[in-house]
Every structure is written in C-alpha cells, then in structure tokens.
XYZ file of C-alpha atoms in Angstrom:
582
model
C -3.067 25.579 20.254
C -5.837 27.984 21.110
C -8.140 28.762 18.561
C -11.176 26.635 17.749
C -13.948 26.780 15.244
C -16.481 29.169 15.617
C -19.255 26.459 16.361
C -19.214 22.472 16.001
C -21.048 21.026 13.091
C -24.832 21.882 13.866
C -27.651 19.787 12.830
C -28.243 21.502 9.533
C -24.450 21.096 8.682
C -24.708 17.449 9.489
C -27.935 17.060 7.364
C -25.882 18.916 4.406
C -23.106 16.509 4.647
C -25.620 13.638 4.680
C -26.979 14.812 1.713
C -23.682 14.987 0.040
C -22.854 11.603 1.040
C -26.070 10.105 -0.167
C -25.447 11.813 -3.486
C -22.100 10.391 -3.789
C -23.351 7.051 -3.261
C -26.301 7.256 -5.756
C -24.076 8.122 -8.430
C -21.143 5.862 -7.519
C -22.996 2.369 -6.752
C -24.021 2.037 -10.203
C -20.573 2.173 -11.454
C -19.496 -0.383 -8.728
C -22.368 -2.838 -9.912
C -21.174 -2.707 -13.400
C -17.336 -3.276 -12.510
C -18.200 -6.158 -10.246
C -19.679 -7.992 -13.491
C -16.349 -7.167 -15.253
C -14.508 -8.125 -12.308
C -16.148 -11.553 -11.948
C -15.844 -12.167 -15.740
C -11.900 -11.410 -15.496
C -11.561 -13.976 -12.372
C -13.505 -16.490 -14.418
C -11.475 -16.165 -17.468
C -8.109 -16.386 -15.424
C -9.298 -19.772 -14.013
C -10.331 -21.199 -17.272
C -7.598 -19.691 -19.377
C -4.193 -21.535 -20.041
C -1.954 -21.523 -17.200
C 1.703 -20.644 -17.994
C 4.578 -22.268 -16.290
C 5.642 -20.393 -13.187
C 9.163 -18.626 -13.554
C 9.622 -18.184 -9.858
C 9.715 -21.104 -7.562
C 9.572 -19.070 -4.310
C 6.768 -20.412 -1.782
C 4.101 -17.821 -1.041
C 4.105 -16.796 2.539
C 0.797 -17.249 4.010
C 1.388 -14.970 6.821
C -0.988 -11.797 6.330
C 0.758 -8.218 6.122
C 0.965 -6.728 9.473
C 2.669 -4.074 11.498
C 4.892 -5.218 14.346
C 3.027 -3.854 17.716
C 4.925 -1.081 19.047
C 4.146 0.750 22.356
C 6.060 3.145 24.727
C 5.640 6.543 26.492
C 5.332 9.810 24.692
C 4.263 13.503 25.013
C 1.352 14.614 23.506
C -0.239 17.853 22.471
C -3.842 17.601 23.736
C -6.250 19.048 25.806
C -8.469 22.201 25.800
C -6.329 24.304 25.560
C -3.892 22.189 24.143
C -0.722 21.276 26.401
C 2.204 18.897 26.265
C 1.196 16.018 28.376
C 2.552 12.503 29.129
C 0.893 9.813 27.331
C 1.266 6.149 26.629
C 0.819 4.967 22.961
C 0.194 1.773 21.394
C 0.435 1.004 17.706
C -1.357 -2.141 16.971
C -0.665 -4.796 14.146
C -3.621 -3.742 12.137
C -2.185 -0.086 11.868
C -4.328 1.647 14.311
C -2.905 3.957 16.682
C -4.201 4.402 20.418
C -2.956 6.636 23.320
C -3.713 6.482 27.022
C -2.889 8.727 30.147
C -0.801 6.189 31.666
C 0.882 2.399 30.956
C -1.338 0.911 33.727
C -4.529 1.845 31.739
C -3.537 0.173 28.618
C -2.273 -2.912 30.954
C -5.527 -3.035 32.696
C -7.333 -2.978 29.489
C -9.169 0.309 29.779
C -10.704 2.335 26.866
C -7.923 4.745 25.152
C -8.204 8.084 25.470
C -8.254 8.397 21.689
C -7.446 6.454 18.671
C -6.968 6.905 14.762
C -6.358 4.603 11.854
C -3.088 5.772 10.187
C -4.570 5.902 6.538
C -3.578 9.045 4.880
C -1.214 10.470 7.262
C 2.491 11.615 6.896
C 5.096 11.692 9.422
C 7.148 14.804 10.081
C 9.897 14.706 12.445
C 11.086 18.718 12.000
C 9.065 21.251 14.077
C 10.244 24.056 11.653
C 8.960 21.858 8.816
C 5.513 21.266 10.636
C 5.215 24.976 11.311
C 5.717 25.879 7.778
C 2.816 23.599 6.968
C 0.593 25.135 9.719
C 1.560 28.513 7.805
C 0.440 27.236 4.312
C -2.829 26.219 5.579
C -4.174 29.740 5.923
C -2.049 31.571 3.760
C -3.886 34.950 4.333
C -2.963 34.990 8.100
C 0.303 32.772 8.039
C 2.409 35.919 8.506
C 0.664 36.980 11.532
C 1.854 34.799 14.579
C -0.229 37.113 17.236
C -1.790 34.590 19.425
C -5.036 34.988 21.400
C -3.670 32.178 23.700
C -0.582 30.673 24.442
C 0.873 28.429 21.538
C 2.655 25.543 22.980
C 4.334 24.659 19.843
C 6.236 28.064 19.579
C 6.695 28.439 23.593
C 8.249 24.829 23.862
C 10.667 23.772 21.172
C 10.431 19.891 20.653
C 13.503 18.000 20.694
C 12.385 14.670 19.142
C 8.897 15.287 17.618
C 6.665 13.113 15.697
C 3.852 15.056 13.846
C 1.076 13.299 11.996
C -0.098 15.422 9.269
C -3.375 14.563 7.377
C -5.104 16.610 4.661
C -8.426 16.362 5.967
C -8.038 15.289 9.619
C -6.855 16.870 12.802
C -3.245 16.596 13.180
C -1.565 14.769 15.860
C 1.427 15.959 17.820
C 3.976 13.812 19.854
C 7.388 14.176 21.421
C 9.614 11.354 22.013
C 12.424 11.338 24.855
C 15.265 10.536 22.789
C 16.250 10.338 19.139
C 16.473 6.659 19.260
C 12.944 6.344 20.510
C 11.832 8.937 17.772
C 13.310 6.882 15.057
C 11.772 3.457 16.356
C 8.224 5.272 16.407
C 8.653 6.873 12.907
C 9.396 3.437 11.277
C 6.582 1.951 12.988
C 4.165 4.474 12.140
C 5.104 4.688 8.527
C 4.654 0.828 8.366
C 1.125 1.354 9.892
C 0.381 3.930 7.310
C 1.620 1.791 4.182
C -0.351 -1.106 5.615
C -3.470 0.877 5.981
C -3.131 2.794 2.649
C -2.688 -0.429 0.397
C -5.424 -2.556 1.891
C -7.369 -2.511 -1.502
C -4.293 -2.640 -3.843
C -3.010 -5.876 -2.015
C -6.221 -7.672 -2.170
C -7.009 -10.330 -4.858
C -10.851 -10.253 -4.268
C -12.750 -9.316 -7.440
C -14.746 -6.839 -5.333
C -11.744 -4.822 -4.345
C -10.489 -4.691 -7.737
C -14.251 -3.548 -8.914
C -14.309 -0.858 -6.417
C -10.935 0.637 -7.652
C -12.042 0.581 -11.378
C -15.294 2.306 -10.309
C -13.555 4.998 -8.258
C -11.670 5.710 -11.384
C -14.552 5.566 -13.695
C -16.594 7.750 -11.260
C -13.863 10.379 -11.368
C -13.433 10.564 -14.951
C -17.217 11.250 -15.260
C -16.404 14.357 -13.208
C -13.515 15.504 -15.260
C -10.880 14.026 -13.216
C -8.497 11.976 -15.260
C -5.256 12.189 -13.695
C -3.878 9.524 -11.298
C -3.154 10.534 -7.609
C -3.066 9.049 -4.076
C -7.050 9.008 -3.616
C -7.385 5.155 -3.562
C -5.195 4.773 -0.734
C -7.216 3.328 2.115
C -10.478 1.014 2.746
C -13.442 1.565 0.637
C -15.093 3.892 2.985
C -11.859 5.944 3.249
C -11.444 6.152 -0.373
C -15.114 7.316 -0.895
C -14.598 9.896 1.980
C -11.240 11.375 0.528
C -13.176 11.651 -3.090
C -15.778 13.630 -1.390
C -13.507 15.644 0.857
C -11.718 16.815 -2.234
C -15.083 18.154 -3.844
C -15.980 19.802 -0.639
C -12.802 21.600 0.172
C -12.943 24.551 -2.060
C -16.534 25.660 -0.762
C -15.730 24.457 2.814
C -12.641 26.471 2.793
C -14.420 29.693 1.132
C -17.413 29.759 3.548
C -15.738 28.694 6.836
C -12.061 30.007 6.937
C -13.115 33.685 7.355
C -15.332 32.741 10.388
C -12.637 30.897 12.397
C -11.402 32.473 15.679
C -7.728 32.934 16.254
C -4.989 34.104 14.125
C -1.948 32.834 12.387
C -0.964 29.198 13.241
C -3.620 28.806 16.061
C -6.029 29.489 13.254
C -4.666 26.973 11.075
C -5.000 24.523 13.982
C -8.573 25.225 14.370
C -9.064 24.739 10.722
C -7.540 21.018 10.938
C -10.053 20.360 13.800
C -13.152 21.647 11.696
C -11.911 19.438 8.807
C -11.553 16.583 11.226
C -15.604 16.929 12.225
C -16.422 17.197 8.386
C -14.076 14.086 7.758
C -15.731 12.317 10.539
C -19.374 13.068 9.427
C -18.524 11.937 6.028
C -16.692 8.654 6.696
C -19.506 7.711 9.149
C -22.169 8.317 6.068
C -19.913 6.511 3.453
C -19.322 3.565 6.018
C -23.103 3.299 6.630
C -23.778 3.256 3.027
C -21.349 0.670 1.885
C -22.621 -1.518 4.766
C -26.284 -1.127 3.676
C -25.015 -2.311 0.151
C -23.200 -5.017 1.344
C -26.193 -7.777 1.255
C -26.766 -6.643 -2.370
C -23.157 -7.004 -3.473
C -22.980 -10.566 -1.981
C -26.083 -11.527 -3.815
C -24.877 -9.750 -6.746
C -21.556 -11.724 -7.060
C -23.203 -14.797 -6.415
C -25.629 -14.139 -9.164
C -23.078 -13.004 -11.470
C -20.843 -16.073 -10.844
C -24.025 -18.377 -11.797
C -24.780 -16.325 -15.154
C -21.141 -15.670 -16.479
C -19.634 -18.861 -15.661
C -21.925 -20.989 -18.207
C -21.791 -18.515 -21.032
C -18.035 -17.131 -20.344
C -16.793 -18.642 -23.883
C -19.479 -16.886 -25.721
C -18.902 -13.477 -23.739
C -15.248 -13.475 -24.551
C -15.467 -14.202 -28.141
C -18.131 -11.029 -28.239
C -15.479 -8.883 -26.262
C -12.697 -10.009 -28.823
C -15.050 -9.013 -31.661
C -15.776 -5.423 -30.311
C -11.996 -5.096 -29.297
C -11.121 -5.922 -32.822
C -13.647 -3.298 -34.365
C -12.405 -0.736 -31.900
C -8.567 -1.618 -32.406
C -9.259 -0.945 -36.179
C -10.858 2.438 -35.678
C -8.462 4.082 -33.243
C -5.182 2.306 -34.247
C -4.173 5.270 -36.623
C -4.838 8.200 -34.509
C -3.803 6.614 -31.353
C -0.269 5.571 -32.959
C 0.155 9.181 -34.192
C -0.614 10.494 -30.416
C 1.502 7.968 -28.759
C 4.614 8.770 -31.248
C 4.035 12.419 -30.651
C 3.503 12.517 -26.796
C 4.500 9.057 -25.128
C 7.597 7.736 -27.327
C 9.974 10.389 -26.374
C 9.461 10.247 -22.666
C 9.074 6.625 -22.284
C 12.610 5.873 -22.049
C 13.221 8.184 -19.152
C 10.280 6.793 -17.340
C 10.982 3.238 -17.856
C 14.676 3.761 -16.448
C 13.384 5.401 -13.447
C 10.727 2.747 -12.635
C 12.955 0.168 -13.237
C 15.936 1.472 -11.335
C 13.709 2.033 -8.418
C 12.412 -1.738 -8.349
C 15.909 -3.015 -9.177
C 17.590 -0.972 -6.215
C 14.704 -2.573 -3.804
C 15.264 -6.163 -5.143
C 19.037 -5.807 -4.543
C 18.622 -4.587 -0.921
C 16.238 -7.483 -0.319
C 18.906 -9.986 -1.786
C 21.618 -8.318 0.631
C 19.574 -8.339 3.607
C 18.212 -12.115 2.685
C 21.971 -13.096 2.228
C 22.909 -11.668 5.589
C 20.274 -13.326 7.445
C 21.086 -17.031 5.807
C 24.776 -16.517 6.495
C 24.124 -15.641 10.336
C 22.230 -18.884 10.583
C 25.282 -20.791 8.844
C 27.743 -19.024 10.953
C 25.798 -20.209 14.105
C 25.664 -23.729 12.642
C 29.392 -23.777 11.960
C 30.047 -22.643 15.475
C 28.219 -25.493 17.228
C 25.812 -23.021 19.038
C 23.428 -23.973 21.339
C 19.772 -24.968 20.222
C 18.176 -22.099 22.167
C 20.666 -19.666 20.552
C 19.683 -21.108 17.129
C 16.143 -21.053 17.659
C 16.231 -17.488 18.583
C 18.022 -16.621 15.481
C 15.683 -18.832 13.209
C 12.737 -16.802 14.738
C 14.431 -13.328 14.178
C 15.034 -14.684 10.685
C 11.407 -15.582 10.140
C 10.320 -12.213 11.354
C 12.461 -10.137 8.909
C 9.906 -9.024 6.808
C 7.874 -7.575 9.852
C 11.018 -5.806 11.258
C 10.521 -2.244 10.445
C 14.240 -1.494 11.415
C 15.837 -4.114 9.090
C 13.345 -3.668 5.994
C 13.984 0.152 6.136
C 17.289 -0.898 4.144
C 14.965 -1.966 1.415
C 12.076 0.621 1.826
C 14.518 3.710 1.845
C 15.304 2.835 -2.048
C 11.942 3.760 -2.909
C 12.031 6.650 -0.921
C 15.241 8.036 -2.576
C 13.571 7.877 -5.703
C 10.485 10.090 -4.718
C 11.922 13.235 -6.430
C 12.556 11.461 -9.645
C 9.325 9.681 -9.590
C 7.648 13.103 -8.945
C 8.785 14.382 -12.462
C 6.112 12.202 -13.624
C 3.770 14.743 -12.784
C 5.065 17.380 -14.982
C 5.085 14.881 -17.800
C 1.842 13.082 -17.776
C -0.233 14.880 -14.862
C 0.504 11.333 -12.450
C 0.211 12.648 -8.658
C 0.242 9.164 -7.329
C 4.083 9.186 -6.173
C 3.120 7.861 -2.842
C 0.990 5.004 -4.307
C 4.383 4.033 -6.313
C 6.568 4.304 -3.238
C 4.006 2.103 -1.293
C 3.905 -0.454 -4.114
C 7.576 -0.908 -4.240
C 7.874 -1.411 -0.585
C 4.861 -3.717 -0.544
C 6.712 -5.524 -3.200
C 9.933 -5.619 -1.192
C 8.077 -6.958 1.885
C 6.047 -9.676 0.239
C 9.495 -11.079 -1.689
C 11.261 -10.936 1.806
C 8.302 -13.049 3.375
C 8.331 -15.311 0.366
C 12.359 -15.989 0.284
C 12.317 -16.404 4.118
C 9.280 -18.908 3.918
C 11.073 -20.665 1.057
C 14.466 -20.991 3.080
C 12.940 -22.175 6.044
C 10.698 -24.702 4.672
C 13.409 -26.201 2.205
C 15.875 -26.197 5.358
C 13.307 -28.177 7.452
C 12.781 -30.808 4.288
C 16.618 -31.264 3.571
C 17.930 -31.667 7.149
C 17.507 -35.082 8.984
C 18.686 -36.237 12.281
C 21.454 -38.216 10.510
C 23.314 -35.517 9.549
C 26.110 -33.928 11.546
C 26.794 -30.217 11.707
C 29.127 -30.187 8.668
C 26.529 -32.044 6.628
C 23.952 -30.034 7.708
C 25.950 -26.736 6.887
C 26.224 -27.990 3.303
C 22.826 -28.911 2.788
C 21.822 -25.280 4.172
C 24.411 -23.664 1.586
C 22.496 -25.497 -1.169
C 19.426 -24.193 0.089
C 20.841 -20.739 0.459
C 21.855 -20.760 -3.300
C 18.581 -22.008 -4.563
C 16.797 -19.112 -3.072
C 18.974 -16.590 -4.228
C 18.681 -18.229 -7.750
C 14.992 -17.726 -7.437
C 15.255 -14.102 -6.552
C 17.299 -13.236 -9.499
C 14.636 -14.886 -11.610
C 12.101 -12.335 -9.938
C 13.561 -9.203 -11.034
C 11.905 -9.113 -14.790
C 8.474 -9.681 -13.119
C 7.863 -6.224 -11.750
C 4.566 -4.946 -13.744
C 0.926 -5.866 -13.153
C -1.812 -4.189 -15.088
C -5.551 -5.076 -15.439
C -8.513 -4.418 -17.768
C -12.326 -4.017 -17.471
C -14.387 -6.177 -19.659
C -17.845 -6.112 -21.622
C -18.575 -2.517 -21.593
C -17.990 -0.440 -24.642
C -15.856 2.241 -22.551
C -14.205 -0.856 -20.840
C -12.951 -2.319 -23.966
C -12.182 0.887 -25.535
C -9.916 1.749 -22.584
C -8.530 -1.765 -22.748
C -7.615 -1.423 -26.542
C -5.867 1.944 -25.700
C -4.028 0.587 -22.760
C -3.118 -2.375 -25.099
C -1.247 -0.036 -27.431
C 0.380 1.654 -24.551
C 1.460 -1.468 -22.939
C 3.200 -2.797 -26.244
C 5.408 0.338 -26.214
C 5.989 -0.064 -22.397
C 7.159 -3.652 -22.701
C 9.257 -3.028 -25.743
C 11.139 -0.514 -23.619
C 11.198 -2.634 -20.564
C 12.791 -5.528 -22.620
C 15.324 -3.056 -23.988
C 16.240 -1.866 -20.585
C 16.417 -5.246 -19.148
C 18.447 -6.507 -22.098
C 20.878 -3.788 -21.767
C 21.537 -4.865 -18.226
C 21.600 -8.410 -19.392
C 19.284 -9.856 -16.810
C 18.303 -13.571 -17.085
C 14.308 -12.933 -16.501
C 12.723 -11.810 -19.718
C 9.126 -10.651 -19.744
C 6.525 -12.495 -21.861
C 5.109 -11.116 -25.025
C 3.993 -7.912 -23.714
C 3.540 -9.108 -20.222
C -0.121 -9.653 -21.186
C -2.780 -12.089 -19.876
C -5.250 -12.636 -22.718
C -8.848 -13.293 -22.107
C -8.789 -15.901 -24.613
C -6.546 -16.886 -27.583
C -8.361 -14.853 -30.146
C -7.353 -11.445 -28.614
C -4.109 -12.218 -27.123
C -2.724 -8.973 -28.567
C -5.377 -6.728 -27.325
C -5.428 -7.647 -23.749
C -3.165 -5.938 -21.056
C -3.073 -7.668 -17.638
C 0.355 -8.547 -16.836
C 0.992 -11.730 -15.092
C 3.202 -12.228 -12.357
C 5.288 -15.465 -11.612
C 3.710 -17.615 -8.981
C 4.745 -20.982 -7.595
C 3.425 -23.923 -9.542
C 4.457 -26.339 -7.017
C 5.529 -26.782 -3.526
C 7.677 -29.029 -1.700
C 5.707 -31.720 -0.003
C 5.838 -32.545 3.883
C 9.067 -34.054 4.817
C 8.806 -37.285 6.876
C 11.744 -36.847 9.082
C 12.282 -32.902 9.861
C 15.775 -31.813 10.432
C 17.149 -30.584 13.443
C 20.395 -29.177 11.980
C 22.267 -31.239 14.478
C 21.714 -33.854 16.928
C 20.963 -31.863 19.713
C 18.085 -29.609 18.117
C 14.194 -31.032 18.117
C 12.558 -31.436 14.973
C 11.039 -28.396 13.308
C 13.753 -25.892 14.134
C 13.227 -24.342 10.831
C 9.435 -24.560 10.393
C 7.759 -21.239 9.775
C-alpha cells in the first residue's frame, strides 16, 4: 500500500507519549499496590480455610499451555512500497510469529525479518472483508479509492489470504498456496492469539489477580464501568491497551487530516502510524513495570509476613464491615435487581450454560474417540511401534489445533448470542468469554488425557494378556468419562477484593447478584437432570461468619492422585514398561 504517515514520531511526540505513560503508571500503581494486599489476604484465607472434598477426580495436567509450533512458506505483503513477496513463517510455541526471507535463514538460526506477539490480533481469511475493514478505518475517504501508488491488495486478488488485524498495530497480510495450508495456518494463529490473550486470566499468582482487579478499579475511577476485552494480554500489553484507548480520539483528530494518500492507502498509513505509537507506549509501560518489579517483590514478601499472623482478626473485621454494608444496601439493591436483572437472568444463564455444555460434550466425544482408537489397536494386536505412536498422538490431543477445533467451534458458534449481552448490560467482553470457554475445553481435555494415561500405566502389568489388558483399559475409559460428567456443573469462578471499603462494598453487591445467578443455574441444571450440583451459592467464604457474603466460586480439584505403580504395564507382553506414561 502506497501511503505512509507524513512523518515518523519525532522527539517531541515521543516525549509526549512518555509523559502519558508516566502519568498512567503514576495513577495506576497505587491501585495495584492496594490490590496486592487484598490478593495476598485472599490467598492466605484460602490456605487456612476449610478444604471441601473434591467433586472431580481428574488429575491435573502439569503440561503448560502452549501452541504447537507451526512453520511453512507463505507470501507476505511487505517492503516499501509494499509488494507480495515469498516468506517463510514460524509460529513459536509461546504464540510469537516470526518471518524470514527464506527457509534457510530460519534453519541457520539467522535473525528474522520481523516478528510479533499475537496478542490482540484477529485472523481474517476473506479479502473482501478485510478491504471493508480498511474502508471503515478512514470513513471520510473510504469511498475514494484513487491511489497515489499501486495498491497490491486491489491489483492482485488473493486466493487463500491470511490477514492479521489489530486495533492499534500495523496489519500483517499473508497468502497461503492452498486452502488446506490456509486452514492450518488459521487454526495455528488463532491458538497463538488465545494463548497470548489469556495469560493473566490463567495465572494463579496473587500478583496477576491483583493486576486485573487494579485495572478494573483504575478504569472505574475514569468512568469506565463496562466489561470488555481490554484485559487480554500481558500486564504491559493490557496497560498499553488502556492508554491507547484513551489516546485514540485525539490521535485520530490530530493526525488523520495530515496523512498522505487516499482511500485504502491512507487507511494502511494510519495503521502504520498507530503501530509506531503502540510500540512507544508498550516500551514505556514495559519499562515502568520492570522498574516496579523489585518493589512489588518486596511488598508481596512483607504482606505475607504481616497478614498471616493477623489473618483471623482481619477476616473478622471484614465480616463486620460487610454485614453493616449489607444491611444498608440490601433494600435498594434488591429492588434494583428485581427491576433490571431478574427478568434477563434466565436468558443469560441459558446462553452461557448452553455454550459450556456444548463444549464439554465435544470434549467427551473427542476423548471417547481417542480412547476407542487405543482399544481397537490393542484388540488387533498391533505392533508396539504403532501403539506407541498412537499413545503419543493421544497425549498430544489437547495441543492439536485441528482436533481441538471440534471443541473450540462450539464457543464460536455462540458468539452472536453472547454478543446480545452488550445490549442488555453493556458487556463487550465477548472475545474473553469465547477464549475462556476454549481454555476450559483445552484444560479439561489435558486433565482427562493425563488421567487416562496415568491410570492405564498403573493398572496394566506384564502378566496380563491382550484380552485382560483390554478389559482393564475399558474400565479406565469408563472411569474417566464418569469424572467428566461430574465436571459439568462446575463452570463458574468468581473472586472478590478485600479489606478496602469499596472492595467490601462491591463484594456485598456481587454476593446478592451471585445468589440470583446460582439460583438460576440450579434451576437450569435441575431441568437438564444433571448429576453435578453447585454448592450453596458456589461461594468460597473468607470465614464461616460471612459465608453468605463472599462470592468466589470454587472449582473442583483433585484431592488425591494415584500413587506410583511398582510394575508399569506394557499393555501386552511385547511392549516395554512406560508405554502409557504421559
């Protein structure tokens, strides 16, 4: 695309952006410090609180979430002026995309021509849809497609395109040689985007939870009370997204009129300018968080030492404050919920529950097919080499984008229904909901696969013939599927801040709302005749005195794991021990 920004970011512009980042950090870090204290208290109260018996006995997979590395030749729109050029692309296991001029450069370990983390990108496979998106970026000139320089996107129709679009970064345009290659790359890239996007949500570290709560409070202080997808990404990427949204209106008003080019070339130039601004803000946010890291580590250590000895007293104080707040707000809040929430809650509950149920059903189907393949091979007296290969493929199922697409697409299908939440409650975090459901499916599949392989290794011994081994595996298969059914009702996880007035107040409000949500969930689950039921309000109390106030839902975890086997099975005599070890 021919147009470029009239000038790169000069020193004055860079200094201005640095000042904006410094202001953001100066206002945000106090929120972060406060939420670190609440997060440490939450963690300690969980450790010391009563441990409920686990409902789900699936073993937890110790494999970290990852993307299966994907690489191959593509054609890329790059250069000045941009042209379609051959390139060799590599998607790393951490969700980072790199591209090289030739395969040999990658194999020789040379530096890539370019690279990017996939956080916040969207994959488009329609050239027409992408061009409409470009038109929307600069609406004042979208109808004027007279180009100052040739437009490769218009002159060369792309048969198997892969457009990576980002709200604040330069777009990446690729083309695959075949539709099959395009599909493989699309699934791989979508997996990388989700992996990068849900890093904070998956983390169990107190600092990660504190950061997300601090972002929410910071935005509320600035009048932003709706939920959206701003928290997708790392801590620095989230802060960058927050500031970019604040800067965008002024940046558009001040910069768009001065951009060279017309029509889509001008829109392309706008994305390149946004990319420069985004890079500057991200660098500043990363540097600021790195500078804060030593203080954060010291603060977490100090909080652990000061909170743990007095945790009982702090929780009792919190319970008293919560009780007083509950008495004050209960009447108006109940009236508000009856008028604005109760009528909509059944529809929302059905939409969310149906989405998760469809994903879990897809997981069960896929897992059953995988276990049945192993049983068929065993009954057929297959060679040890063939069986080992199938066991490896079975163990890799959670990370196979093609196989897991069967599960992931269930969440995508409900995207339109989930989007209706925006009209009802101003909720714009649809992508976060979809990613969360897909993460749930992947983790459940990983846990189920781990459970099957470990139980298989423990129950099969060298003294069993193939028929006996098959019977043992069938029992293991039935046990794993039974545990999956127990998991279905355990689908919500909610948390709460502590020991600040606004935090306790919000927790009280959320407690009232959760009571209604869980009542509706129980009704829906009861109508489906499901065996798994929710605990009372699905809450994890801070202490017994305020069990009816707290709102963090517990998910079932494995309370015990099978111990190591003294004699590991080979399935049949010709297979060496450890065949089914994951």
